GROMACS .gro file of C-alpha atoms in nm:
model
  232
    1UNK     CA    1   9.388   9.639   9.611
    2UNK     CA    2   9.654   9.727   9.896
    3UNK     CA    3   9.612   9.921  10.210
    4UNK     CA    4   9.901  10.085  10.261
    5UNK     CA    5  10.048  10.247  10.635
    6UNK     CA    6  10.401  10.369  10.654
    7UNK     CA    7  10.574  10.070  10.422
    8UNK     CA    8  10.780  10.307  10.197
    9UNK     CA    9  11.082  10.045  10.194
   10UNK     CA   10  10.830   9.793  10.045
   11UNK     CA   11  10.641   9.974   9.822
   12UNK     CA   12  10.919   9.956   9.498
   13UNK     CA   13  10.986   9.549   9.598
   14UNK     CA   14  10.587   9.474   9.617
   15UNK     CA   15  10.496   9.631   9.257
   16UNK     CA   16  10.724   9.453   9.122
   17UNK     CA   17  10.654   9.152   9.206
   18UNK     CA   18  10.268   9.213   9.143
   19UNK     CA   19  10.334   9.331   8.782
   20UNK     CA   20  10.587   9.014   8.707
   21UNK     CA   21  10.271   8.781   8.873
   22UNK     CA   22  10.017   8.992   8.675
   23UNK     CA   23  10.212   8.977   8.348
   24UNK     CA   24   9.998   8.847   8.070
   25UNK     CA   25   9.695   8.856   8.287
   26UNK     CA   26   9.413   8.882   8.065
   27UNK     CA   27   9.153   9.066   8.068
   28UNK     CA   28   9.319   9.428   8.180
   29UNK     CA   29   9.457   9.488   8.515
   30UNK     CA   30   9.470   9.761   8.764
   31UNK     CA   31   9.637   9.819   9.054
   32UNK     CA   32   9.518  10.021   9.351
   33UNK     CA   33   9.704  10.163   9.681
   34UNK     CA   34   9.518  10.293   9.941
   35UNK     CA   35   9.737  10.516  10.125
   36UNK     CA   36   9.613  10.501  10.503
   37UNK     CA   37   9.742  10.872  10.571
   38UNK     CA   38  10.071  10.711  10.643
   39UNK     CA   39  10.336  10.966  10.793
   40UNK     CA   40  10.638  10.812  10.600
   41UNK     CA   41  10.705  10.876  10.217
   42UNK     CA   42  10.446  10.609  10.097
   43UNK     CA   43  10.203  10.860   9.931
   44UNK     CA   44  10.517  10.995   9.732
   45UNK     CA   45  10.637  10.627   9.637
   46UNK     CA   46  10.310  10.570   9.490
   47UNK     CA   47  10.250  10.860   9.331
   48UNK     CA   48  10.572  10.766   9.170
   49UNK     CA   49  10.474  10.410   9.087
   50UNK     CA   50  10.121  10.604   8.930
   51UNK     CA   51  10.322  10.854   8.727
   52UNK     CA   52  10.538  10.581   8.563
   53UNK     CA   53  10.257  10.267   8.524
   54UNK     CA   54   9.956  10.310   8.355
   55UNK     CA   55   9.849   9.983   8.606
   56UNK     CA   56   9.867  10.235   8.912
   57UNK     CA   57   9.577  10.417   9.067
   58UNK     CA   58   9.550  10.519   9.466
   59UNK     CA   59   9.336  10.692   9.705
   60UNK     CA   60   9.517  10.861   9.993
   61UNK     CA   61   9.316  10.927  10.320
   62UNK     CA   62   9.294  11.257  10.494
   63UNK     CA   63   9.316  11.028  10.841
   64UNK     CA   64   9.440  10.739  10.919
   65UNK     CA   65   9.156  10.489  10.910
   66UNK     CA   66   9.226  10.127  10.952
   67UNK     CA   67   9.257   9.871  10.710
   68UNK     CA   68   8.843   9.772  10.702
   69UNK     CA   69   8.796  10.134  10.568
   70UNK     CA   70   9.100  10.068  10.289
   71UNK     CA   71   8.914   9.780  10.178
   72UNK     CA   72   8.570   9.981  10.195
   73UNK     CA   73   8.699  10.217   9.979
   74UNK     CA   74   8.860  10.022   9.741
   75UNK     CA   75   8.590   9.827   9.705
   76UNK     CA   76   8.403  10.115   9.588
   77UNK     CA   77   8.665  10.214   9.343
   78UNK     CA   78   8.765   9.888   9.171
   79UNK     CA   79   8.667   9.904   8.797
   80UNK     CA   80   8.718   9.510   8.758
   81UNK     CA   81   8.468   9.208   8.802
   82UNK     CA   82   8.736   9.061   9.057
   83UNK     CA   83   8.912   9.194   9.308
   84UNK     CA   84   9.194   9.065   9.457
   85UNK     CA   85   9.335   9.189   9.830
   86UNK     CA   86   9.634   9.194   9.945
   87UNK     CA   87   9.904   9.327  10.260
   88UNK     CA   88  10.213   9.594  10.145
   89UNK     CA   89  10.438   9.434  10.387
   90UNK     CA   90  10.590   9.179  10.115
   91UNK     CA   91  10.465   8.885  10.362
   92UNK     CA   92  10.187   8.815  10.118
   93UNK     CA   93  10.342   8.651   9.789
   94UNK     CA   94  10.197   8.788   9.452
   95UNK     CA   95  10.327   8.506   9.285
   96UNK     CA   96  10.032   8.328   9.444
   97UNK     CA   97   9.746   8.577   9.243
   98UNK     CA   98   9.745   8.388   8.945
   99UNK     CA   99   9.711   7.983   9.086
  100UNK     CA  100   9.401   8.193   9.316
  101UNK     CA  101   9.290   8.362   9.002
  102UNK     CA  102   9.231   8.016   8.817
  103UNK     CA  103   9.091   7.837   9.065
  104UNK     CA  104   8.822   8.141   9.108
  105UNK     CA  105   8.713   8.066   8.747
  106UNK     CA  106   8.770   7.694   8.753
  107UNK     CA  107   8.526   7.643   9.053
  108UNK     CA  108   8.282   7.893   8.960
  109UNK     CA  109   8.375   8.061   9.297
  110UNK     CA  110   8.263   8.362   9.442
  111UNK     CA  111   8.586   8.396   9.730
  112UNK     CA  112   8.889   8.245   9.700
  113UNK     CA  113   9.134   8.269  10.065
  114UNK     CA  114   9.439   8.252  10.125
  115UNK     CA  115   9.538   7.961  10.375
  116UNK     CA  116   9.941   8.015  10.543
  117UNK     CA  117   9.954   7.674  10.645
  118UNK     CA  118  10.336   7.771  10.723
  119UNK     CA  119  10.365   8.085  10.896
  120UNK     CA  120  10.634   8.324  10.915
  121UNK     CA  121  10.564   8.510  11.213
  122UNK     CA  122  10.694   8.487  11.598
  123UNK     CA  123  10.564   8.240  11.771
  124UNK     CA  124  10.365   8.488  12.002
  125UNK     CA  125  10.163   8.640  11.703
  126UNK     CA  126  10.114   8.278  11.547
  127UNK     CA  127   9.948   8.191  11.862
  128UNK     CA  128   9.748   8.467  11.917
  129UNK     CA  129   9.637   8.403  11.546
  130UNK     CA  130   9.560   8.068  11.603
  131UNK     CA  131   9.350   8.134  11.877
  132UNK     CA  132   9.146   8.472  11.749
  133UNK     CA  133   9.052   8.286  11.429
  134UNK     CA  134   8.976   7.932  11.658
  135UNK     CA  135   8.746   8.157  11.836
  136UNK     CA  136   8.568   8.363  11.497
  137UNK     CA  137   8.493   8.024  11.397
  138UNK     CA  138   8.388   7.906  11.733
  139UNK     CA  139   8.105   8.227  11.729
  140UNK     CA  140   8.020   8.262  11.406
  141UNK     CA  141   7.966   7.892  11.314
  142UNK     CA  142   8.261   7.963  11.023
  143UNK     CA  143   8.494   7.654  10.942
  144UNK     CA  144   8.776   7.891  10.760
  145UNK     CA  145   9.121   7.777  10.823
  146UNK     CA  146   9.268   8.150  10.814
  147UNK     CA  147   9.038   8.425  10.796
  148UNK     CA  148   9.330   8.669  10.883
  149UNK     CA  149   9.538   8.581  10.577
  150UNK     CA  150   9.490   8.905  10.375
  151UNK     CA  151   9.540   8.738  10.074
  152UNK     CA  152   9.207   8.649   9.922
  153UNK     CA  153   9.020   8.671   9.572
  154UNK     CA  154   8.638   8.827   9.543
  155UNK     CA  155   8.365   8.896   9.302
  156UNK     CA  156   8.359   9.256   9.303
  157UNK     CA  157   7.980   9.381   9.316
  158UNK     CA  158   7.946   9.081   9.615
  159UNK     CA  159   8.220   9.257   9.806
  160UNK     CA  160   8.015   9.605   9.767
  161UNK     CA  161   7.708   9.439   9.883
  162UNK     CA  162   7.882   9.341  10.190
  163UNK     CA  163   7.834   9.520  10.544
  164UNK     CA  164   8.101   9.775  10.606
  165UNK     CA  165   8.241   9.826  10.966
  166UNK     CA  166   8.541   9.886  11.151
  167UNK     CA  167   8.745   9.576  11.143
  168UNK     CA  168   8.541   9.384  10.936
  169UNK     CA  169   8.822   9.246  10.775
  170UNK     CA  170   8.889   8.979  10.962
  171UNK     CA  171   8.542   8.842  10.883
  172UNK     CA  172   8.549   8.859  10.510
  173UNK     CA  173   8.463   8.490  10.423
  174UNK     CA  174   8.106   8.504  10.714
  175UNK     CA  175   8.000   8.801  10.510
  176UNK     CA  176   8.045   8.700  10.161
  177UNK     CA  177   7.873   8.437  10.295
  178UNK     CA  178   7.570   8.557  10.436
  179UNK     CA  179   7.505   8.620  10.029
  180UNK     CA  180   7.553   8.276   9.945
  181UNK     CA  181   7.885   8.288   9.793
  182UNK     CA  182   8.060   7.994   9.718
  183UNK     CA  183   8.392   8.039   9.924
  184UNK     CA  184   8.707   7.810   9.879
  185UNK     CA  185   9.063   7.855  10.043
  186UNK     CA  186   9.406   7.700   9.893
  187UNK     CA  187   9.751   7.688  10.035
  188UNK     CA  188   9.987   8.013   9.960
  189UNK     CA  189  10.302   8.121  10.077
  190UNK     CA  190  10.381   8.337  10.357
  191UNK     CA  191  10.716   8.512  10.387
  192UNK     CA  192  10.877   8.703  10.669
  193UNK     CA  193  10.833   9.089  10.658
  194UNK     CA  194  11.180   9.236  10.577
  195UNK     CA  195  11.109   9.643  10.666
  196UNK     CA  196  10.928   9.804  10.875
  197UNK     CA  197  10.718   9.656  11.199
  198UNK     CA  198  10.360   9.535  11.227
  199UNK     CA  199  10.115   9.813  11.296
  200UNK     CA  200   9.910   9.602  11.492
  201UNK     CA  201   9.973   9.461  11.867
  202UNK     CA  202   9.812   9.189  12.001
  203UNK     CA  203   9.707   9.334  12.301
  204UNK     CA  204   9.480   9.586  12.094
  205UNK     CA  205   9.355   9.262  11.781
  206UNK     CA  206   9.185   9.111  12.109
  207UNK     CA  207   9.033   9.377  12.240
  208UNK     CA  208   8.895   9.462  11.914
  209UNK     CA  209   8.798   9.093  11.831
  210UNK     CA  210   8.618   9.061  12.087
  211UNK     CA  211   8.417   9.364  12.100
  212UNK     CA  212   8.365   9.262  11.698
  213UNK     CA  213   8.258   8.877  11.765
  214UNK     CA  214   7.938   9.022  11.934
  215UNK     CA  215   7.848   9.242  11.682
  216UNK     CA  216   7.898   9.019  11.363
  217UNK     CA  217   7.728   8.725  11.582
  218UNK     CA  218   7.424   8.997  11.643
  219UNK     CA  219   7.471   9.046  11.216
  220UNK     CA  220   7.470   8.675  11.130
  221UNK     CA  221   7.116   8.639  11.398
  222UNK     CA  222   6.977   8.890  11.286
  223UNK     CA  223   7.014   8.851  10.936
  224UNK     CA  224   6.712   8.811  10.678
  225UNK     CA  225   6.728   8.479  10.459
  226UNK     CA  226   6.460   8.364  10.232
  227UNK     CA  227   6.410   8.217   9.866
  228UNK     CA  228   6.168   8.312   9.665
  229UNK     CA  229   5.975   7.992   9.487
  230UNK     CA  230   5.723   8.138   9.205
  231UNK     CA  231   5.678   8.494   9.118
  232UNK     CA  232   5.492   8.660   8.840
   0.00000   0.00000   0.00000
């Protein structure tokens, strides 16, 4: 499941790679671009990648949305028992899916993450990084090493169940959590993007983030918990 704004040039590289990762995956696979009313030739790239792999489905937006709402509505569209997330701009590594995949059913898990221990970013947007998800941890009592890492492995109908906001993205492992999932993270590969720029500035992440800390610290109060210990 990839959002997808403006990353024509990546578009042909990334499907390839997912359907050499994916290749004997068993059960049945799908892919599914979400197509963020991008204003480049993406929604004709993937239309083209549909038309020629039965893998390929999309959505396309009427407006551009964010990347929370991409998830939200893949989510909702997903036929499989696991979904899988990734980023179109080739810096996530397919070739990591499967290692994820078995480590989901090994576990029993409910969330596997993505951890970039070695980043391939500036130094300015590793920092910033480093500090937004010192500080999600820091509020909402989360010990994730990288929430931000885009690259992460769910249970499907747990992912449905979950709150859906703007930016609610970056705080994918808290709300899995706050249905008792069992969450783990493992190492994956990072790579440096090789078209296109990053759509996001870090200027506008922390004003977002912080706006966002209060309200999924209000969420995570305010939350009901309780087991049930006889019933008839």
């Amino acid at each position: 499941m990839i959002p997808v704004f403006n990353e024509e040039a990546n578009l042909p590289v990334l499907h390839k790679e997912i359907s050499t990762a994916l290749t004997g995956i068993k059960p049945s696979w799908e892919v599914i671009y979400i197509n963020d009313a991008s204003t480049d030739n993406s929604l004709a790239v993937i239309r083209d990648l549909a038309a020629k792999d039965e893998h390929v489905r999309y959505l396309s937006f009427r407006e551009n949305r964010g990347q929370s709402a991409g998830f939200a509505a893949g989510f909702q569209h997903a036929t499989g028992d696991v979904v899988v997330t990734l980023d179109a701009d080739l810096q996530n590594d397919p070739a990591d899916i499967p290692s994820m995949l078995a480590m989901y059913d090994a576990e029993g898990a409910d969330m596997v993450i993505g951890w970039r221990t070695t980043r391939k970013d500036t130094a300015v947007k590793r920092l910033s990084s480093r500090i937004g998800n010192a500080a999600r941890n820091w509020w909402t009592r989360e010990t994730v090493h990288d929430t931000g890492c885009s690259l992460k492995v769910m249970r499907t109908e747990m992912a449905r169940r979950m709150p859906m906001f703007k930016n609610m993205h970056r705080y994918l492992p808290t709300l899995m959590k706050m249905q008792k999932a069992k969450v783990m993270e493992t190492p994956v590969n990072h790579r440096h993007r090789m078209h296109g720029e990053s759509k996001y500035g870090t200027w506008d992440r922390l004003k977002a983030g912080l706006y966002d800390l209060i309200g999924v610290r209000w969420l995570l109060d305010r939350a009901i918990d309780y087991d049930i210990e006889d019933q008839k």
